[in-house]
Every structure is written in C-alpha cells, then in structure tokens.
PDB file of C-alpha atoms in Angstrom:
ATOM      1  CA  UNK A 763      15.708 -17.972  12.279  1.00  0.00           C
ATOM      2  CA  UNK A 764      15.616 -21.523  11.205  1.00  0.00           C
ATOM      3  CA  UNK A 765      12.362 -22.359   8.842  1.00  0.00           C
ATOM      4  CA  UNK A 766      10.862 -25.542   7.401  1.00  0.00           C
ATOM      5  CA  UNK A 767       9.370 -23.897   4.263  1.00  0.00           C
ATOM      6  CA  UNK A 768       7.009 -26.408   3.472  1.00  0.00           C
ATOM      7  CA  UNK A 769       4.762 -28.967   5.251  1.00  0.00           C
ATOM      8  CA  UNK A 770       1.117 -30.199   5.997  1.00  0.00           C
ATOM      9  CA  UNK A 771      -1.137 -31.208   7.816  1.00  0.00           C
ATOM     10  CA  UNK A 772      -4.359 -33.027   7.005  1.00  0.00           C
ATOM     11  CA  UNK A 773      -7.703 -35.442   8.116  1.00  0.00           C
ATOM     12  CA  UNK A 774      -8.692 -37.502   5.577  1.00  0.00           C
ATOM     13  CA  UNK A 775     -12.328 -37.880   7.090  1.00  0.00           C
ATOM     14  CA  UNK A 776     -12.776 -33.905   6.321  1.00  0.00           C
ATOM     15  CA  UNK A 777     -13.003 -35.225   2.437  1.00  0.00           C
ATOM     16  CA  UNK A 778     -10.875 -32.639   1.029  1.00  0.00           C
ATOM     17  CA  UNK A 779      -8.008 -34.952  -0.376  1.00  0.00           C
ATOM     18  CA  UNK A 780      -8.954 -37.102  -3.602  1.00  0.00           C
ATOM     19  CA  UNK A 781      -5.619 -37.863  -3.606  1.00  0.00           C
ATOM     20  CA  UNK A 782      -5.344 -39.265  -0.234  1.00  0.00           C
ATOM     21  CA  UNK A 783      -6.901 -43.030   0.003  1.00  0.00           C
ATOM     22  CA  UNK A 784      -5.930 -46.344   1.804  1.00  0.00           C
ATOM     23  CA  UNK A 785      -3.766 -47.073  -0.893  1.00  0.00           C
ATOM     24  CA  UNK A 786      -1.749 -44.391  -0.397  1.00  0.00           C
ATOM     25  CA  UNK A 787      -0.523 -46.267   3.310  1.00  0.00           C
ATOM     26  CA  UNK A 788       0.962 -44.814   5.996  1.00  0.00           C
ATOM     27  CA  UNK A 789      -0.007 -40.891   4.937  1.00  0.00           C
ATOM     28  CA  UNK A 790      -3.429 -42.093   5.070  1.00  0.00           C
ATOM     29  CA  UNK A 791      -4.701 -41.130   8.198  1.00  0.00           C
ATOM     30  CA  UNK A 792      -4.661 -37.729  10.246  1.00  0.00           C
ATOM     31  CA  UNK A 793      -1.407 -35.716  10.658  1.00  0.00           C
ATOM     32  CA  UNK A 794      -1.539 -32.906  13.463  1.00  0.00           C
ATOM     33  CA  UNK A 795       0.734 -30.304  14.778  1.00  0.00           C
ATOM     34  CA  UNK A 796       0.848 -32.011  18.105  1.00  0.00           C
ATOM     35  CA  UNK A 797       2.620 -35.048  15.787  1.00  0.00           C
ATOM     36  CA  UNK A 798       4.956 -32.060  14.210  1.00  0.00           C
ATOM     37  CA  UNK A 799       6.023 -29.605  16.575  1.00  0.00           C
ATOM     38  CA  UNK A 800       8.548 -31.955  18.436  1.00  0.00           C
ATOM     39  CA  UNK A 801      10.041 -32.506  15.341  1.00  0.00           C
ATOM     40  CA  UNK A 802      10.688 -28.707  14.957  1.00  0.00           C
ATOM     41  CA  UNK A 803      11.942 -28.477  18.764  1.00  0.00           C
ATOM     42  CA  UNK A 804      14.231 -31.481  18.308  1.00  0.00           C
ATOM     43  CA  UNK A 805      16.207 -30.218  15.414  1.00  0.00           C
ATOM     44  CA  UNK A 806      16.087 -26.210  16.796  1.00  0.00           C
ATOM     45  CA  UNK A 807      13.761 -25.092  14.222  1.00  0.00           C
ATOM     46  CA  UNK A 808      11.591 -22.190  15.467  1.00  0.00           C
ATOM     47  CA  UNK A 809       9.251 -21.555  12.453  1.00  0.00           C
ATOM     48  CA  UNK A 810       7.653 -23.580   9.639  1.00  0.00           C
ATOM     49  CA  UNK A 811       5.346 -22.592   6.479  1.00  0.00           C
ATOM     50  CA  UNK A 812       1.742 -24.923   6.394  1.00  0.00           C
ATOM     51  CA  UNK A 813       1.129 -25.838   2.558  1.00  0.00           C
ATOM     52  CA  UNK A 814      -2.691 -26.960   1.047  1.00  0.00           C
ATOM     53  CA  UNK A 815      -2.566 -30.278  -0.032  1.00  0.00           C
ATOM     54  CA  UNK A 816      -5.782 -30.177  -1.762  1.00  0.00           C
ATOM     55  CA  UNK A 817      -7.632 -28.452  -4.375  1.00  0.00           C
ATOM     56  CA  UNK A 818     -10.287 -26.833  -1.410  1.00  0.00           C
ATOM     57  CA  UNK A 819     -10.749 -23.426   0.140  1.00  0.00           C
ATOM     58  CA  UNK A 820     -12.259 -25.162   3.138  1.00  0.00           C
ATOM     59  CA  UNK A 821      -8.419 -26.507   3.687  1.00  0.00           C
ATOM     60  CA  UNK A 822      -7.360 -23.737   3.694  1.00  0.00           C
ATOM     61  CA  UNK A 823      -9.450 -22.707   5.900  1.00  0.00           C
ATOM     62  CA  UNK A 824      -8.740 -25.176   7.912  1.00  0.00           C
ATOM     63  CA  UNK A 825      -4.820 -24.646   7.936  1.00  0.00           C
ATOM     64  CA  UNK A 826      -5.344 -21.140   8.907  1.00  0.00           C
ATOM     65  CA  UNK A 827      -6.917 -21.926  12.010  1.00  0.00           C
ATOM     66  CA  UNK A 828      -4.234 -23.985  12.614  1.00  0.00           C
ATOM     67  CA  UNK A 829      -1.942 -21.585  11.911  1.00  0.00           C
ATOM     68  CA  UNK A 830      -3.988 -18.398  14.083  1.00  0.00           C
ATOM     69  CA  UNK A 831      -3.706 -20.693  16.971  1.00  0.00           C
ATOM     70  CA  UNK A 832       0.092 -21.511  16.610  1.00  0.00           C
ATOM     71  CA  UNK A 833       2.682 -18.986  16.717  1.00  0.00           C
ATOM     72  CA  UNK A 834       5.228 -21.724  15.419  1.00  0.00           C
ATOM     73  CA  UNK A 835       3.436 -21.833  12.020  1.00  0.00           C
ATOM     74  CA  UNK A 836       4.902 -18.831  10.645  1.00  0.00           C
ATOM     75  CA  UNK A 837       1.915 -18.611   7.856  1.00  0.00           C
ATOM     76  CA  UNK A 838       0.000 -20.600   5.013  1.00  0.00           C
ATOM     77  CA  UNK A 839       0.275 -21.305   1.005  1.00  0.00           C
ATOM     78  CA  UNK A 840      -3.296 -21.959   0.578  1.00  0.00           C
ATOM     79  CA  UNK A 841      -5.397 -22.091  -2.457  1.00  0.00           C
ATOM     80  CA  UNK A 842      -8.602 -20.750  -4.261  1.00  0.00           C
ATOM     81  CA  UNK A 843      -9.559 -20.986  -7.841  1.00  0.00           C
ATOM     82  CA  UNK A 844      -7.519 -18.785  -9.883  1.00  0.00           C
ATOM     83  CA  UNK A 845      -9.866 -19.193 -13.239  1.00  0.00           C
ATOM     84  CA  UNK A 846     -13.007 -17.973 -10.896  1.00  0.00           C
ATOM     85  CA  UNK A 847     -14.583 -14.688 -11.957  1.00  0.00           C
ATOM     86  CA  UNK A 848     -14.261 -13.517  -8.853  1.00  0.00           C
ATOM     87  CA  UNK A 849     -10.741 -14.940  -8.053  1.00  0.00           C
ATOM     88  CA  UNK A 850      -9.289 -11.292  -7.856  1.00  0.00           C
ATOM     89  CA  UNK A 851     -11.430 -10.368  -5.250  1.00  0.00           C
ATOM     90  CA  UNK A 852     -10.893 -13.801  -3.440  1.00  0.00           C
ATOM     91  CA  UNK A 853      -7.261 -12.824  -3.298  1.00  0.00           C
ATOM     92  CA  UNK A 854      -7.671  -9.559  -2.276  1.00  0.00           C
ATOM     93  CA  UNK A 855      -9.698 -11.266   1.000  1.00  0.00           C
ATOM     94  CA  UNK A 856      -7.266 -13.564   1.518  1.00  0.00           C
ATOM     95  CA  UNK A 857      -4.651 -10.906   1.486  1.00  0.00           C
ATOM     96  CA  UNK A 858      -6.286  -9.414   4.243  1.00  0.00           C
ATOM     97  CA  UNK A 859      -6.135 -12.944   6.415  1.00  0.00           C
ATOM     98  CA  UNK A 860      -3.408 -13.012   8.940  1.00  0.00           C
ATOM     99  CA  UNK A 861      -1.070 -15.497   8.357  1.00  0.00           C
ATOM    100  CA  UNK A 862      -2.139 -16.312   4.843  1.00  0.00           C
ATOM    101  CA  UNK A 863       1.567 -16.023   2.505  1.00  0.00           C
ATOM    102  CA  UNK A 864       0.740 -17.255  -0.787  1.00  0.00           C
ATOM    103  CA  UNK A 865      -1.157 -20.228  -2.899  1.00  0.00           C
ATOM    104  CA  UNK A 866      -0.714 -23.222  -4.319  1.00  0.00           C
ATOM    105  CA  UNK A 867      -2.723 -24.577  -7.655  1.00  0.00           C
ATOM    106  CA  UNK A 868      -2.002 -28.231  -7.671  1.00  0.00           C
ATOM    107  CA  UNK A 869      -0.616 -27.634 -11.543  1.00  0.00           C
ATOM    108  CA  UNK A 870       0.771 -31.325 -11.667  1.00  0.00           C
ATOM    109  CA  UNK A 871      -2.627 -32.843 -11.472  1.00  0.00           C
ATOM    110  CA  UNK A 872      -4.364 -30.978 -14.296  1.00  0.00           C
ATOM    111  CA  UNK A 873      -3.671 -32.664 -17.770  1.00  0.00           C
ATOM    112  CA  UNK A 874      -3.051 -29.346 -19.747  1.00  0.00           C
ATOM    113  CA  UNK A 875       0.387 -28.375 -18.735  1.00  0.00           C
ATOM    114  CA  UNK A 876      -0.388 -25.049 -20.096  1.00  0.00           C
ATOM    115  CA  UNK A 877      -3.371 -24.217 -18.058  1.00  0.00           C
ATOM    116  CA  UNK A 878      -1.669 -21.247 -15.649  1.00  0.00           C
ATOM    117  CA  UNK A 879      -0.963 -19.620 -19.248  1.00  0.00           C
ATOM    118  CA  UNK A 880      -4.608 -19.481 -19.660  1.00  0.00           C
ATOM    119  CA  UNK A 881      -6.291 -15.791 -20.543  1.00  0.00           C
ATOM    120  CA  UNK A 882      -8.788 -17.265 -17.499  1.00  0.00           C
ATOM    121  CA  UNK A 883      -6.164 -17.002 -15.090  1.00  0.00           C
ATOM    122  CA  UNK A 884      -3.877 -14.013 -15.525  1.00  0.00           C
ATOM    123  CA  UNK A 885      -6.338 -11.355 -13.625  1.00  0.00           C
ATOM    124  CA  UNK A 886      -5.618 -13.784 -10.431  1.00  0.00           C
ATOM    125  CA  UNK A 887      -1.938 -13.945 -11.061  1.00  0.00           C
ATOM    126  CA  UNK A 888      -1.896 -10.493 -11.265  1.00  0.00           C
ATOM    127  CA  UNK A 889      -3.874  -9.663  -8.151  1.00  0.00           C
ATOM    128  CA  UNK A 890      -1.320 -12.305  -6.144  1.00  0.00           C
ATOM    129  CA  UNK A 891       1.208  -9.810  -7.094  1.00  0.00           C
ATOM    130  CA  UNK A 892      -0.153  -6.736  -6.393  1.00  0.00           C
ATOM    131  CA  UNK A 893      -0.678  -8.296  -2.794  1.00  0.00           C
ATOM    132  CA  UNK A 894       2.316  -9.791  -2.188  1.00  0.00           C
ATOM    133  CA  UNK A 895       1.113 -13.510  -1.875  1.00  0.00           C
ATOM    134  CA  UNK A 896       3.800 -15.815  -3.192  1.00  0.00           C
ATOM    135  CA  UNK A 897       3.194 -18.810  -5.754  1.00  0.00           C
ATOM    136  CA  UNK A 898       4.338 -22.063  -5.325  1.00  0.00           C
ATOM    137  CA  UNK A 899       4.939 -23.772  -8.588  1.00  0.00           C
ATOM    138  CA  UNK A 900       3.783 -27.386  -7.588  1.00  0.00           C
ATOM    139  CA  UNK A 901       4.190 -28.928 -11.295  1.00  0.00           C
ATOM    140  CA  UNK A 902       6.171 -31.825 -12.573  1.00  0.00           C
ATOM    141  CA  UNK A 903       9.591 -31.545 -14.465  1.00  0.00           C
ATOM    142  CA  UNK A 904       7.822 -31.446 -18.182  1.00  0.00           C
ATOM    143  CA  UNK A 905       5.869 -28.324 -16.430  1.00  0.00           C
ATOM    144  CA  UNK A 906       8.852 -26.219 -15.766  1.00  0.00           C
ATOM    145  CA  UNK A 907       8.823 -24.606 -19.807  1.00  0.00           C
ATOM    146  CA  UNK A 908       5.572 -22.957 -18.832  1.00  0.00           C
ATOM    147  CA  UNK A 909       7.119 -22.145 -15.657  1.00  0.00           C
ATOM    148  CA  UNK A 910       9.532 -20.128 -17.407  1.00  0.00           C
ATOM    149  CA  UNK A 911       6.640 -18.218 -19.256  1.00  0.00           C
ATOM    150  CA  UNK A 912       4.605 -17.780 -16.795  1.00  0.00           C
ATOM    151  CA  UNK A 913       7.653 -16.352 -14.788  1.00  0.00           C
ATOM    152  CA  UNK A 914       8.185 -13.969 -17.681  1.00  0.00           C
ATOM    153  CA  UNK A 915       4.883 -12.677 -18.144  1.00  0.00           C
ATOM    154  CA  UNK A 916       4.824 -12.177 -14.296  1.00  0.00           C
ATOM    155  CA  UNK A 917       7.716 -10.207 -13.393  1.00  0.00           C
ATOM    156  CA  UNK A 918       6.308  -9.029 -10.824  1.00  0.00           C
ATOM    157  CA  UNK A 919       4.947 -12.197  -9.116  1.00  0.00           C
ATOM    158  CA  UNK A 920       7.357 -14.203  -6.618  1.00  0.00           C
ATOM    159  CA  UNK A 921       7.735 -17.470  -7.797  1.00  0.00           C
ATOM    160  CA  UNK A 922       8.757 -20.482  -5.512  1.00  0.00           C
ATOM    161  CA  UNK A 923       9.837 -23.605  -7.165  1.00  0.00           C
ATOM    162  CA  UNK A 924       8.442 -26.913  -4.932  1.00  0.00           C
ATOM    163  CA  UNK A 925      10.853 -30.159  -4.711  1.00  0.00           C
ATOM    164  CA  UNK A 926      13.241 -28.991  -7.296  1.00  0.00           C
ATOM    165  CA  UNK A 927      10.563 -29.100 -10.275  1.00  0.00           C
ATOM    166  CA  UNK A 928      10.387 -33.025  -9.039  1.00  0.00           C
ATOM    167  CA  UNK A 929      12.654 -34.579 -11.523  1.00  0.00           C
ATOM    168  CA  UNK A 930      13.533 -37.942 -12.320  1.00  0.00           C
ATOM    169  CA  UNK A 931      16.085 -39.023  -9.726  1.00  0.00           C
ATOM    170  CA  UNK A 932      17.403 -41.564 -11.823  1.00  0.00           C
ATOM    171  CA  UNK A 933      21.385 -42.023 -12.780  1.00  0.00           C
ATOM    172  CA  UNK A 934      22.097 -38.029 -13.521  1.00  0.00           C
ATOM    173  CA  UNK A 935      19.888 -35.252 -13.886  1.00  0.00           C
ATOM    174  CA  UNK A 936      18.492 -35.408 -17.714  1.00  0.00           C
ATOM    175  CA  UNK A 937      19.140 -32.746 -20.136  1.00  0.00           C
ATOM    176  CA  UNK A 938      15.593 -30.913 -20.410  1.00  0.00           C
ATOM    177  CA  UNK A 939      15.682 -30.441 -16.265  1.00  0.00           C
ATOM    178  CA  UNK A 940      18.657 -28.997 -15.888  1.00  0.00           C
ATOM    179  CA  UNK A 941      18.242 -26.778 -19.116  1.00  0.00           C
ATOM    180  CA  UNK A 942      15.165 -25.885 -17.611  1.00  0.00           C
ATOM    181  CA  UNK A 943      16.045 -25.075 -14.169  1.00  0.00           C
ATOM    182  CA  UNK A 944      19.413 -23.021 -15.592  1.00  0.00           C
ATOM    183  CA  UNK A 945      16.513 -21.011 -17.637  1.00  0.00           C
ATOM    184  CA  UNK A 946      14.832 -20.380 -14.456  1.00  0.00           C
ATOM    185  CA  UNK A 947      17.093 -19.376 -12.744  1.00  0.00           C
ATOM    186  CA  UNK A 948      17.692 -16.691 -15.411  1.00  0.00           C
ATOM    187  CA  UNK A 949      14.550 -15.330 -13.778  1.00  0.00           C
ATOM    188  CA  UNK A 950      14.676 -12.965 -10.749  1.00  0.00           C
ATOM    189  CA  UNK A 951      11.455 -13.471  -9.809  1.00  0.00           C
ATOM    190  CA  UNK A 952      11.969 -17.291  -9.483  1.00  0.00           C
ATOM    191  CA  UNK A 953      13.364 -19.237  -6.357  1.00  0.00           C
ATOM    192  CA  UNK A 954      13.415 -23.104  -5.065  1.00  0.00           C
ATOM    193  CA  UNK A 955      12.552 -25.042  -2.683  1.00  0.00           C
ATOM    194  CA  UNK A 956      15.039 -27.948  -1.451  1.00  0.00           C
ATOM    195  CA  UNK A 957      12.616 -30.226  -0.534  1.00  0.00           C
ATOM    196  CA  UNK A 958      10.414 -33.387  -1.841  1.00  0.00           C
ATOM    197  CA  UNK A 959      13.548 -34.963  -3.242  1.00  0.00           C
ATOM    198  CA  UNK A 960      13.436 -38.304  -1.165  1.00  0.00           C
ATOM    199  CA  UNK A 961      10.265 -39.334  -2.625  1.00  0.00           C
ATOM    200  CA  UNK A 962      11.564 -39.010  -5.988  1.00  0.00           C
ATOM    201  CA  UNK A 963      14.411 -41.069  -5.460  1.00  0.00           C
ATOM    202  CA  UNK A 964      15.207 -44.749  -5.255  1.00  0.00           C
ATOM    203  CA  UNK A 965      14.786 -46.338  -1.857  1.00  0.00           C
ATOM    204  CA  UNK A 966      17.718 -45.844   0.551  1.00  0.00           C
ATOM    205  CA  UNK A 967      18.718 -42.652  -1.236  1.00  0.00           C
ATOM    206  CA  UNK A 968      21.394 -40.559   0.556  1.00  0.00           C
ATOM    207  CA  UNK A 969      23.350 -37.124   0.034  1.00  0.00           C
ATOM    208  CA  UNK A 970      25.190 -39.102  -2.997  1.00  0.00           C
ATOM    209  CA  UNK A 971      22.542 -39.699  -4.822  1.00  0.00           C
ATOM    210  CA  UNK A 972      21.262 -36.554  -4.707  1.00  0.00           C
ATOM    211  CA  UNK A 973      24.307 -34.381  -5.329  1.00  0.00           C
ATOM    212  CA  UNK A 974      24.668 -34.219  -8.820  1.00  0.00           C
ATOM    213  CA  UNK A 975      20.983 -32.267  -8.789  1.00  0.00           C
ATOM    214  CA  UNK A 976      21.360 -30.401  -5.859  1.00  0.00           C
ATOM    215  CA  UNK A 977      25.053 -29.589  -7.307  1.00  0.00           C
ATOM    216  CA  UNK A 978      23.063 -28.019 -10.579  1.00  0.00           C
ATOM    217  CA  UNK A 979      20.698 -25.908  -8.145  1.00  0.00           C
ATOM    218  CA  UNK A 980      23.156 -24.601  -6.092  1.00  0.00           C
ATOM    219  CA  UNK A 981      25.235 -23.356  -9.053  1.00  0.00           C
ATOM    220  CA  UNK A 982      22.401 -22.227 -10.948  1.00  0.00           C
ATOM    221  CA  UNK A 983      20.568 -20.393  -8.121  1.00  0.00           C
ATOM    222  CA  UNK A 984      22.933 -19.534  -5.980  1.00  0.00           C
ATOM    223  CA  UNK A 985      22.580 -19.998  -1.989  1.00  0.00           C
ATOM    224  CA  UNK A 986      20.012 -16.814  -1.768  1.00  0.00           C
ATOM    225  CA  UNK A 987      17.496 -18.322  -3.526  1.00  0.00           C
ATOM    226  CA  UNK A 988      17.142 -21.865  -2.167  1.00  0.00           C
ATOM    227  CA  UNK A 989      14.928 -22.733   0.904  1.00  0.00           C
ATOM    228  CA  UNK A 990      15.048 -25.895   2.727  1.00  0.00           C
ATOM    229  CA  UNK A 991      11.244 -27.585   3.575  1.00  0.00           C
ATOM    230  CA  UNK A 992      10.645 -31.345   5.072  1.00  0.00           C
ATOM    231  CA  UNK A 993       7.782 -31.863   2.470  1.00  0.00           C
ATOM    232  CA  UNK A 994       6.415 -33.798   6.371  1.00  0.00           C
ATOM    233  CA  UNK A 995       4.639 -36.005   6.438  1.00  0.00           C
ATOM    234  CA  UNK A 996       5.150 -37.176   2.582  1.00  0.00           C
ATOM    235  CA  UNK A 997       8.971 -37.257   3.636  1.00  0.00           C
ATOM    236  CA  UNK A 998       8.312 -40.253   5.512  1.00  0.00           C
ATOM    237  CA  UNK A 999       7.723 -42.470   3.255  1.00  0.00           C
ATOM    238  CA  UNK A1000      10.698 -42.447   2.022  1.00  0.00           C
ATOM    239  CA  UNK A1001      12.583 -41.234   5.396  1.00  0.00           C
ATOM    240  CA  UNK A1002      12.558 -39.504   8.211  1.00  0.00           C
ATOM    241  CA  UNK A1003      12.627 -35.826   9.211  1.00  0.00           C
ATOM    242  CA  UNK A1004      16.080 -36.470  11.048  1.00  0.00           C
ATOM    243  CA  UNK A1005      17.134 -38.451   7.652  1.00  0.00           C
ATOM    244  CA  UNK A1006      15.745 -35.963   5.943  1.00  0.00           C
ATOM    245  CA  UNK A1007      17.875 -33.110   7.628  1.00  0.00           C
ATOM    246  CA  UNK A1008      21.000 -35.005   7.941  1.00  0.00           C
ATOM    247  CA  UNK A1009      20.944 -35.715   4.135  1.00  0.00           C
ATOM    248  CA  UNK A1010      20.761 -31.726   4.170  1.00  0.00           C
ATOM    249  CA  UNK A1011      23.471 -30.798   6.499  1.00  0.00           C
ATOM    250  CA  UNK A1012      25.801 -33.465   4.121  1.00  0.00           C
ATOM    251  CA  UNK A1013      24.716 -31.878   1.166  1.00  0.00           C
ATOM    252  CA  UNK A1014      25.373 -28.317   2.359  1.00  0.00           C
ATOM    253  CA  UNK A1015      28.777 -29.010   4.074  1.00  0.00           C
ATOM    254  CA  UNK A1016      31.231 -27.234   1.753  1.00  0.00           C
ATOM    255  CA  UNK A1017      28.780 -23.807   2.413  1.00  0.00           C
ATOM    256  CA  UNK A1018      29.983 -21.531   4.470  1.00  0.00           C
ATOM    257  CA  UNK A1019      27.436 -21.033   7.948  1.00  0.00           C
ATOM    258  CA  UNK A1020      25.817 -17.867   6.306  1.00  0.00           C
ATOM    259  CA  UNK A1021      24.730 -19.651   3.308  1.00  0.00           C
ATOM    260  CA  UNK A1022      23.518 -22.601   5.532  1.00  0.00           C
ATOM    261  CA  UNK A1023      21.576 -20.216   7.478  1.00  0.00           C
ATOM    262  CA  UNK A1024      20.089 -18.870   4.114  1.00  0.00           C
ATOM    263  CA  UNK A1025      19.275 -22.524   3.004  1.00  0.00           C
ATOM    264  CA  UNK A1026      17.797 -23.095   6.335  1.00  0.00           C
ATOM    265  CA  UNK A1027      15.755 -19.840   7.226  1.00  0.00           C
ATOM    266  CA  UNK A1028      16.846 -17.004   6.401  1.00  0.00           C
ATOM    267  CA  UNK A1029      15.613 -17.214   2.342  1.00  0.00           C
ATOM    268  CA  UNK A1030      12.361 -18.166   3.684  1.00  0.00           C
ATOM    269  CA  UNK A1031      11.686 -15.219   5.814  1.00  0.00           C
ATOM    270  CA  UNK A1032      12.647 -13.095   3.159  1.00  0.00           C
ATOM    271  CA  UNK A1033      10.889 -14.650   0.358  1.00  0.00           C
ATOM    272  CA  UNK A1034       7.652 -14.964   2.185  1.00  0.00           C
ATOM    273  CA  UNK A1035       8.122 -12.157   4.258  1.00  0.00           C
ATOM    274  CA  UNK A1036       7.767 -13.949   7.764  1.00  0.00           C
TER     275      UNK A1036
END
C-alpha cells in the first residue's frame, strides 16, 4: 500500500492557525480533501495520514471528521495539551477515537527547546505509549539533542521524526545535524519522515541538492525506518506534489523496489499501524 505520511488540511476562517495569515500567500486560504484526493489518485497512492497544523483540539476535531468520513485518510496525528492535568486521561479518550494515530506538539514554536523534557509532561508521554499513539517530533534541527533524550527516557514511545529534523539546506549538511540524526538513529524507538525538505531548500531545488542529506538518512536509518509524506499543501510553495514525488523517485533510484515500497507505504502502515 502506497501512503503519504503526512499532510493537512485547514480553513483559516475557523481561527485555529496563528500561524496562518495573508502574509503567509498562497497557503492562506482553505485547503480541502476534494483539492487533495486527485492528487493521491493521480500518482496511485491509496492512503494518506492528516497532520494538526495548529496548537487546537477543536482541529483536531475537525480533521477527524474529515478523516471518519473518508476511507482514503488512513488516520490523524492530532494534538492536546500534554502539560494539562488531565492530559493522561485526554489521551486515553483519544485512544479510543477511530482513526486517531498519534499527536503532534508544535515543539518548534515554543522558545524553551527543552520543554517536552519537562516533569509537566512525562505522565502524557507515558500514557501515548501505553496506547499506542505515535509522536511526531515537529522541532527544528537545534531541537533534535532533546530529541535524543526524550527518545531515551521513552523507550517505549514511537517516535517519528518530521522533515528530516528541518535542517539547513545550505551547501552540505552541517556537523551538529548529521551527528544528531546518526545519534538518533542509534535509537530503536526513533524513525523519519522524508518529507518538508523543499521548503527548506533554495528555490529550484532538485534531487541534487538534496542528496547529500537524504544520502546521511538513508545510511543512518536504513530503508525500514524512513516514510515518505508530501508535507501538501506547504509543499507547494516551493513545488508541486508531482515535483515533489519525482524528486523522490530520483532520490530513491539505486533502492531496490522493496525498499521503495517501504519508503513509500509500507513503513507507514507499520509504524502507525494503518
């Protein structure tokens, strides 16, 4: 089964997204699945994973409904306040939500990069693992060291890795990210998403100028622990979803079909158990 591990959907008018203003252009307005799904058909994937894109349990809410509705959306990474009092029993509720595969705290806005270390947060982390929901690590390259901790005091909690720990697509990959994402690696509990790399690249970037950090993934990770996601619709600000997937297929062409079909589905059915 082919699977885009990671994209969203959103209305600005339903006030959820600080982020999301006029100045941030062409993502600023809605994106539905009606706008998506021929995307999926035209490229033969038959599942994809519906990500929160802001700080609000009425999103996701509102993805989930999306998702009940829509067999194609094989589930949600939502989010709820993991320092809440009650976040345990949140999670446990959520657990019980059909469709609902993990959350998301949006760790690169906060300005302690520390804060999922927090003594406020480890009885949520805790009861995310004890239901199976999946974490997405949405954090920014100097964020992966408490990655690595958190990933250590949570054996037991899956870890996915969003856009590759969004480094600095610059010249080559700098020391401290690949250190990093070697350490990580280390982890078994720890895997990656290929996605969100266009947007952190120069304009016009291609399969070359991503290679030397996919390169470092691949050999640090191995192919059973990567999953491809379009990051749609931020992808297209920087490219399309065809771009997008043909940049993909280049950079996956030495790969034998079986780990393509890992990259490109298989991990992600696993990992989130789809």
């Amino acid at each position: 089964m082919r699977v885009d591990a990671h994209f969203h959907l959103w209305r600005p008018a339903r006030g959820d997204y600080g982020w999301l203003t006029p100045a941030t252009g062409a993502l600023y307005r809605d994106y539905e699945p009606q706008e998506f799904a021929p995307l999926l058909v035209a490229h033969d994937i038959e599942a994809a994973i519906l990500v929160q894109a802001a700080p609000s349990e009425a999103e996701t809410r509102f993805l989930l409904d999306h998702a009940e509705s829509r067999p194609w959306i094989a589930g949600v990474v939502g989010w709820t306040d993991l320092a809440a009092d009650d976040a345990p029993a949140r999670i446990a509720a959520l657990a019980e939500t059909p469709k609902i595969l993990g959350l998301r705290p949006m760790l690169q806005d906060l300005d302690d990069p520390a804060w999922i270390l927090g003594d406020a947060v480890r009885p949520a982390l805790d009861a995310m693992a004890e239901h199976g929901l999946v974490f997405d690590a949405l954090v920014r390259a100097e964020q992966l060291p408490a990655i690595l901790t958190l990933a250590t005091r949570h054996a037991g909690l899956s870890i996915v890795l969003d856009h590759f720990g969004k480094p600095r697509i610059e010249d080559a990959p700098d020391s401290e990210w690949r250190d990093a994402i070697a350490a990580l690696a280390g982890m078994p509990n720890v895997t990656i998403k290929l996605s969100g790399l266009l947007t952190e690249a120069p304009p016009h970037a291609d399969a070359t100028t991503l290679a030397s950090w996919f390169d470092h993934v691949a050999s640090s990770f191995g192919t059973e622990r990567i999953l491809w996601g379009s990051d749609w619709p931020v992808v297209t600000t920087a490219g399309s979803y065809a771009d997008w997937i043909a940049i993909t297929n280049t950079l996956l062409a030495a790969f034998d079909s079986r780990a393509r079909e890992a990259i490109f589905g298989a991990n992600a059915a696993r990992i989130y158990q789809l």
